[in-house]
């Protein structure tokens, strides 16, 4: 290239990442906190019927729930852009996960340490499909109920699965958790 030729500007590489976990753990909140665009959400009001099915004990102020997916994006640098897809947390919407996860480089499984059993399905999903993932304990009220070692043991995840604490409301905290997943995915590809 000569000094008179314009530099070729390439668009950033699109990378798909999934944010999963149980009902009310902070998936929609995390996508909203980090997305550089107004996130697309498929929130619906929690009806009396759904309230009878979904456990609102730890989320009594929750009035809506994701019924399909959340979507947002984040440009990491001029060469890389993350496209974030949040899954619905209830088992009854699990049939959509295969379509949402298709083509993803990795996943972030968000857990509420007050109810770790709500995220077993998400952990199992990524393990059985061989998709790299990290576990992010959402610090509700600024704290987590268990140590990282206790969470790892309870979820029965290997040392190769990062377990971190984050706050789904804080942009920098969500970014750091997503970068853990991105680094894990890049390490797996040998890049």
PDB file of C-alpha atoms in Angstrom:
ATOM      1  CA  UNK A   1       0.000   0.000   0.000  1.00  0.00           C
ATOM      2  CA  UNK A   2       1.302   3.429  -0.855  1.00  0.00           C
ATOM      3  CA  UNK A   3       0.826   6.654   1.071  1.00  0.00           C
ATOM      4  CA  UNK A   4      -1.872   7.754  -1.389  1.00  0.00           C
ATOM      5  CA  UNK A   5      -3.957   4.567  -1.153  1.00  0.00           C
ATOM      6  CA  UNK A   6      -6.658   4.619   1.507  1.00  0.00           C
ATOM      7  CA  UNK A   7      -6.381   1.993   4.226  1.00  0.00           C
ATOM      8  CA  UNK A   8      -8.938  -0.760   3.983  1.00  0.00           C
ATOM      9  CA  UNK A   9     -11.258  -0.547   6.938  1.00  0.00           C
ATOM     10  CA  UNK A  10     -12.737  -3.885   7.849  1.00  0.00           C
ATOM     11  CA  UNK A  11     -15.826  -4.194   9.968  1.00  0.00           C
ATOM     12  CA  UNK A  12     -15.292  -5.900  13.323  1.00  0.00           C
ATOM     13  CA  UNK A  13     -15.514  -9.685  13.427  1.00  0.00           C
ATOM     14  CA  UNK A  14     -18.980 -10.670  14.706  1.00  0.00           C
ATOM     15  CA  UNK A  15     -18.864 -13.084  17.648  1.00  0.00           C
ATOM     16  CA  UNK A  16     -21.966 -14.631  19.171  1.00  0.00           C
ATOM     17  CA  UNK A  17     -22.125 -15.194  22.929  1.00  0.00           C
ATOM     18  CA  UNK A  18     -24.987 -16.556  25.019  1.00  0.00           C
ATOM     19  CA  UNK A  19     -26.038 -15.438  28.489  1.00  0.00           C
ATOM     20  CA  UNK A  20     -27.977 -18.131  30.339  1.00  0.00           C
ATOM     21  CA  UNK A  21     -29.145 -19.151  33.760  1.00  0.00           C
ATOM     22  CA  UNK A  22     -32.267 -19.762  35.770  1.00  0.00           C
ATOM     23  CA  UNK A  23     -35.331 -17.607  36.243  1.00  0.00           C
ATOM     24  CA  UNK A  24     -34.650 -14.144  37.639  1.00  0.00           C
ATOM     25  CA  UNK A  25     -30.854 -14.420  37.933  1.00  0.00           C
ATOM     26  CA  UNK A  26     -30.071 -11.219  35.997  1.00  0.00           C
ATOM     27  CA  UNK A  27     -29.717 -12.204  32.337  1.00  0.00           C
ATOM     28  CA  UNK A  28     -31.851  -9.368  30.957  1.00  0.00           C
ATOM     29  CA  UNK A  29     -30.247  -6.945  33.405  1.00  0.00           C
ATOM     30  CA  UNK A  30     -26.741  -7.968  32.281  1.00  0.00           C
ATOM     31  CA  UNK A  31     -27.572  -7.566  28.577  1.00  0.00           C
ATOM     32  CA  UNK A  32     -29.118  -4.167  29.290  1.00  0.00           C
ATOM     33  CA  UNK A  33     -26.143  -3.027  31.386  1.00  0.00           C
ATOM     34  CA  UNK A  34     -23.534  -3.804  28.722  1.00  0.00           C
ATOM     35  CA  UNK A  35     -25.245  -3.370  25.351  1.00  0.00           C
ATOM     36  CA  UNK A  36     -24.160  -0.374  23.304  1.00  0.00           C
ATOM     37  CA  UNK A  37     -27.543  -0.396  21.591  1.00  0.00           C
ATOM     38  CA  UNK A  38     -30.977  -0.355  23.148  1.00  0.00           C
ATOM     39  CA  UNK A  39     -31.361  -4.056  23.914  1.00  0.00           C
ATOM     40  CA  UNK A  40     -34.114  -6.061  22.312  1.00  0.00           C
ATOM     41  CA  UNK A  41     -36.054  -7.880  24.995  1.00  0.00           C
ATOM     42  CA  UNK A  42     -39.044 -10.143  24.879  1.00  0.00           C
ATOM     43  CA  UNK A  43     -40.362  -9.360  28.321  1.00  0.00           C
ATOM     44  CA  UNK A  44     -43.922 -10.304  29.199  1.00  0.00           C
ATOM     45  CA  UNK A  45     -45.873  -9.625  32.358  1.00  0.00           C
ATOM     46  CA  UNK A  46     -45.815 -12.376  34.948  1.00  0.00           C
ATOM     47  CA  UNK A  47     -49.398 -13.539  35.139  1.00  0.00           C
ATOM     48  CA  UNK A  48     -51.093 -15.184  38.111  1.00  0.00           C
ATOM     49  CA  UNK A  49     -50.671 -18.517  36.348  1.00  0.00           C
ATOM     50  CA  UNK A  50     -46.936 -17.964  35.789  1.00  0.00           C
ATOM     51  CA  UNK A  51     -46.497 -16.717  39.360  1.00  0.00           C
ATOM     52  CA  UNK A  52     -47.840 -20.084  40.472  1.00  0.00           C
ATOM     53  CA  UNK A  53     -45.184 -21.864  38.379  1.00  0.00           C
ATOM     54  CA  UNK A  54     -42.169 -19.526  38.741  1.00  0.00           C
ATOM     55  CA  UNK A  55     -40.661 -19.158  42.196  1.00  0.00           C
ATOM     56  CA  UNK A  56     -40.749 -15.450  43.085  1.00  0.00           C
ATOM     57  CA  UNK A  57     -39.489 -15.981  46.655  1.00  0.00           C
ATOM     58  CA  UNK A  58     -36.126 -14.307  46.012  1.00  0.00           C
ATOM     59  CA  UNK A  59     -37.426 -11.878  43.383  1.00  0.00           C
ATOM     60  CA  UNK A  60     -40.715 -10.595  44.843  1.00  0.00           C
ATOM     61  CA  UNK A  61     -40.556  -7.314  42.890  1.00  0.00           C
ATOM     62  CA  UNK A  62     -40.112  -9.080  39.536  1.00  0.00           C
ATOM     63  CA  UNK A  63     -43.110  -8.277  37.325  1.00  0.00           C
ATOM     64  CA  UNK A  64     -41.863  -9.394  33.894  1.00  0.00           C
ATOM     65  CA  UNK A  65     -40.003 -12.350  32.448  1.00  0.00           C
ATOM     66  CA  UNK A  66     -38.184 -13.164  29.210  1.00  0.00           C
ATOM     67  CA  UNK A  67     -40.298 -15.392  26.986  1.00  0.00           C
ATOM     68  CA  UNK A  68     -37.995 -15.755  23.970  1.00  0.00           C
ATOM     69  CA  UNK A  69     -34.619 -14.009  24.231  1.00  0.00           C
ATOM     70  CA  UNK A  70     -32.724 -10.819  24.901  1.00  0.00           C
ATOM     71  CA  UNK A  71     -30.343  -9.289  22.369  1.00  0.00           C
ATOM     72  CA  UNK A  72     -27.627  -6.688  22.626  1.00  0.00           C
ATOM     73  CA  UNK A  73     -24.148  -6.006  21.301  1.00  0.00           C
ATOM     74  CA  UNK A  74     -20.806  -4.702  22.450  1.00  0.00           C
ATOM     75  CA  UNK A  75     -17.821  -3.614  20.374  1.00  0.00           C
ATOM     76  CA  UNK A  76     -14.735  -4.921  22.176  1.00  0.00           C
ATOM     77  CA  UNK A  77     -12.304  -3.117  19.885  1.00  0.00           C
ATOM     78  CA  UNK A  78     -12.210  -2.151  16.172  1.00  0.00           C
ATOM     79  CA  UNK A  79     -11.664  -5.806  15.246  1.00  0.00           C
ATOM     80  CA  UNK A  80     -14.241  -7.597  17.432  1.00  0.00           C
ATOM     81  CA  UNK A  81     -17.945  -7.155  18.185  1.00  0.00           C
ATOM     82  CA  UNK A  82     -19.898  -9.371  20.581  1.00  0.00           C
ATOM     83  CA  UNK A  83     -23.506 -10.155  19.802  1.00  0.00           C
ATOM     84  CA  UNK A  84     -25.206 -11.149  23.037  1.00  0.00           C
ATOM     85  CA  UNK A  85     -28.177 -13.484  23.199  1.00  0.00           C
ATOM     86  CA  UNK A  86     -29.907 -14.037  26.518  1.00  0.00           C
ATOM     87  CA  UNK A  87     -31.935 -17.203  26.944  1.00  0.00           C
ATOM     88  CA  UNK A  88     -35.218 -17.465  28.819  1.00  0.00           C
ATOM     89  CA  UNK A  89     -34.744 -18.920  32.294  1.00  0.00           C
ATOM     90  CA  UNK A  90     -37.779 -21.157  32.654  1.00  0.00           C
ATOM     91  CA  UNK A  91     -37.663 -24.805  31.619  1.00  0.00           C
ATOM     92  CA  UNK A  92     -40.884 -24.426  29.644  1.00  0.00           C
ATOM     93  CA  UNK A  93     -39.009 -22.151  27.195  1.00  0.00           C
ATOM     94  CA  UNK A  94     -36.011 -24.489  26.897  1.00  0.00           C
ATOM     95  CA  UNK A  95     -37.055 -25.657  23.429  1.00  0.00           C
ATOM     96  CA  UNK A  96     -35.669 -22.361  22.059  1.00  0.00           C
ATOM     97  CA  UNK A  97     -32.157 -22.823  23.406  1.00  0.00           C
ATOM     98  CA  UNK A  98     -30.778 -24.846  20.470  1.00  0.00           C
ATOM     99  CA  UNK A  99     -31.680 -22.063  18.045  1.00  0.00           C
ATOM    100  CA  UNK A 100     -30.359 -19.321  20.318  1.00  0.00           C
ATOM    101  CA  UNK A 101     -27.052 -21.102  21.002  1.00  0.00           C
ATOM    102  CA  UNK A 102     -26.355 -22.109  17.383  1.00  0.00           C
ATOM    103  CA  UNK A 103     -23.020 -20.598  16.330  1.00  0.00           C
ATOM    104  CA  UNK A 104     -22.087 -19.215  19.747  1.00  0.00           C
ATOM    105  CA  UNK A 105     -18.419 -19.255  20.776  1.00  0.00           C
ATOM    106  CA  UNK A 106     -19.301 -19.527  24.447  1.00  0.00           C
ATOM    107  CA  UNK A 107     -21.712 -18.851  27.229  1.00  0.00           C
ATOM    108  CA  UNK A 108     -21.975 -17.057  30.520  1.00  0.00           C
ATOM    109  CA  UNK A 109     -24.120 -18.945  33.028  1.00  0.00           C
ATOM    110  CA  UNK A 110     -25.420 -16.501  35.619  1.00  0.00           C
ATOM    111  CA  UNK A 111     -26.292 -17.926  39.020  1.00  0.00           C
ATOM    112  CA  UNK A 112     -28.074 -16.593  42.067  1.00  0.00           C
ATOM    113  CA  UNK A 113     -26.191 -18.211  44.945  1.00  0.00           C
ATOM    114  CA  UNK A 114     -29.350 -18.229  47.059  1.00  0.00           C
ATOM    115  CA  UNK A 115     -30.746 -20.852  44.667  1.00  0.00           C
ATOM    116  CA  UNK A 116     -27.952 -22.631  42.826  1.00  0.00           C
ATOM    117  CA  UNK A 117     -30.210 -25.459  41.666  1.00  0.00           C
ATOM    118  CA  UNK A 118     -31.924 -23.063  39.234  1.00  0.00           C
ATOM    119  CA  UNK A 119     -28.836 -23.033  36.998  1.00  0.00           C
ATOM    120  CA  UNK A 120     -28.178 -26.787  36.742  1.00  0.00           C
ATOM    121  CA  UNK A 121     -30.006 -26.981  33.419  1.00  0.00           C
ATOM    122  CA  UNK A 122     -27.838 -24.235  31.888  1.00  0.00           C
ATOM    123  CA  UNK A 123     -24.591 -25.782  33.160  1.00  0.00           C
ATOM    124  CA  UNK A 124     -25.643 -29.201  31.843  1.00  0.00           C
ATOM    125  CA  UNK A 125     -26.628 -27.707  28.493  1.00  0.00           C
ATOM    126  CA  UNK A 126     -23.200 -26.176  27.833  1.00  0.00           C
ATOM    127  CA  UNK A 127     -21.305 -29.187  29.200  1.00  0.00           C
ATOM    128  CA  UNK A 128     -23.200 -31.694  27.046  1.00  0.00           C
ATOM    129  CA  UNK A 129     -22.657 -29.628  23.892  1.00  0.00           C
ATOM    130  CA  UNK A 130     -18.987 -28.934  24.586  1.00  0.00           C
ATOM    131  CA  UNK A 131     -19.496 -25.167  24.472  1.00  0.00           C
ATOM    132  CA  UNK A 132     -16.996 -23.201  26.578  1.00  0.00           C
ATOM    133  CA  UNK A 133     -18.668 -21.342  29.427  1.00  0.00           C
ATOM    134  CA  UNK A 134     -18.005 -19.518  32.655  1.00  0.00           C
ATOM    135  CA  UNK A 135     -20.176 -19.308  35.745  1.00  0.00           C
ATOM    136  CA  UNK A 136     -20.917 -15.804  37.042  1.00  0.00           C
ATOM    137  CA  UNK A 137     -22.346 -15.507  40.539  1.00  0.00           C
ATOM    138  CA  UNK A 138     -24.534 -12.423  40.548  1.00  0.00           C
ATOM    139  CA  UNK A 139     -23.910 -10.382  43.700  1.00  0.00           C
ATOM    140  CA  UNK A 140     -27.489  -9.673  44.722  1.00  0.00           C
ATOM    141  CA  UNK A 141     -27.531  -6.969  47.393  1.00  0.00           C
ATOM    142  CA  UNK A 142     -23.751  -6.752  46.999  1.00  0.00           C
ATOM    143  CA  UNK A 143     -23.020 -10.231  48.304  1.00  0.00           C
ATOM    144  CA  UNK A 144     -22.946 -13.889  47.366  1.00  0.00           C
ATOM    145  CA  UNK A 145     -24.130 -16.645  49.676  1.00  0.00           C
ATOM    146  CA  UNK A 146     -21.267 -19.091  48.963  1.00  0.00           C
ATOM    147  CA  UNK A 147     -17.551 -19.071  48.191  1.00  0.00           C
ATOM    148  CA  UNK A 148     -16.359 -19.742  44.649  1.00  0.00           C
ATOM    149  CA  UNK A 149     -15.125 -23.180  45.772  1.00  0.00           C
ATOM    150  CA  UNK A 150     -18.570 -24.003  47.227  1.00  0.00           C
ATOM    151  CA  UNK A 151     -20.245 -22.881  44.000  1.00  0.00           C
ATOM    152  CA  UNK A 152     -17.839 -24.966  41.903  1.00  0.00           C
ATOM    153  CA  UNK A 153     -18.505 -28.011  44.109  1.00  0.00           C
ATOM    154  CA  UNK A 154     -22.306 -27.515  44.112  1.00  0.00           C
ATOM    155  CA  UNK A 155     -22.401 -27.186  40.314  1.00  0.00           C
ATOM    156  CA  UNK A 156     -19.836 -29.972  39.843  1.00  0.00           C
ATOM    157  CA  UNK A 157     -17.883 -27.967  37.277  1.00  0.00           C
ATOM    158  CA  UNK A 158     -14.237 -28.693  36.520  1.00  0.00           C
ATOM    159  CA  UNK A 159     -11.320 -26.361  37.185  1.00  0.00           C
ATOM    160  CA  UNK A 160     -11.443 -25.520  33.460  1.00  0.00           C
ATOM    161  CA  UNK A 161     -14.727 -23.668  34.003  1.00  0.00           C
ATOM    162  CA  UNK A 162     -14.062 -20.191  35.424  1.00  0.00           C
ATOM    163  CA  UNK A 163     -16.266 -19.172  38.349  1.00  0.00           C
ATOM    164  CA  UNK A 164     -16.419 -15.427  38.993  1.00  0.00           C
ATOM    165  CA  UNK A 165     -18.465 -12.955  41.000  1.00  0.00           C
ATOM    166  CA  UNK A 166     -20.073 -10.064  39.146  1.00  0.00           C
ATOM    167  CA  UNK A 167     -22.864  -7.526  39.392  1.00  0.00           C
ATOM    168  CA  UNK A 168     -25.318  -7.777  36.488  1.00  0.00           C
ATOM    169  CA  UNK A 169     -26.207  -4.082  36.916  1.00  0.00           C
ATOM    170  CA  UNK A 170     -22.664  -2.796  36.462  1.00  0.00           C
ATOM    171  CA  UNK A 171     -21.357  -2.374  32.912  1.00  0.00           C
ATOM    172  CA  UNK A 172     -17.700  -2.925  33.838  1.00  0.00           C
ATOM    173  CA  UNK A 173     -18.509  -6.001  35.878  1.00  0.00           C
ATOM    174  CA  UNK A 174     -20.534  -7.550  33.025  1.00  0.00           C
ATOM    175  CA  UNK A 175     -17.738  -6.694  30.570  1.00  0.00           C
ATOM    176  CA  UNK A 176     -15.156  -8.438  32.748  1.00  0.00           C
ATOM    177  CA  UNK A 177     -17.312 -11.578  33.014  1.00  0.00           C
ATOM    178  CA  UNK A 178     -17.854 -11.657  29.235  1.00  0.00           C
ATOM    179  CA  UNK A 179     -14.119 -11.233  28.638  1.00  0.00           C
ATOM    180  CA  UNK A 180     -13.501 -14.325  30.783  1.00  0.00           C
ATOM    181  CA  UNK A 181     -15.746 -16.307  28.418  1.00  0.00           C
ATOM    182  CA  UNK A 182     -14.116 -14.766  25.339  1.00  0.00           C
ATOM    183  CA  UNK A 183     -10.622 -15.638  26.601  1.00  0.00           C
ATOM    184  CA  UNK A 184     -11.787 -19.184  27.349  1.00  0.00           C
ATOM    185  CA  UNK A 185     -13.232 -19.557  23.841  1.00  0.00           C
ATOM    186  CA  UNK A 186     -10.095 -18.137  22.231  1.00  0.00           C
ATOM    187  CA  UNK A 187      -7.891 -20.485  24.273  1.00  0.00           C
ATOM    188  CA  UNK A 188      -9.948 -23.436  23.080  1.00  0.00           C
ATOM    189  CA  UNK A 189      -9.442 -22.458  19.435  1.00  0.00           C
ATOM    190  CA  UNK A 190      -5.715 -21.938  19.953  1.00  0.00           C
ATOM    191  CA  UNK A 191      -5.944 -18.276  18.837  1.00  0.00           C
TER     192      UNK A 191
END
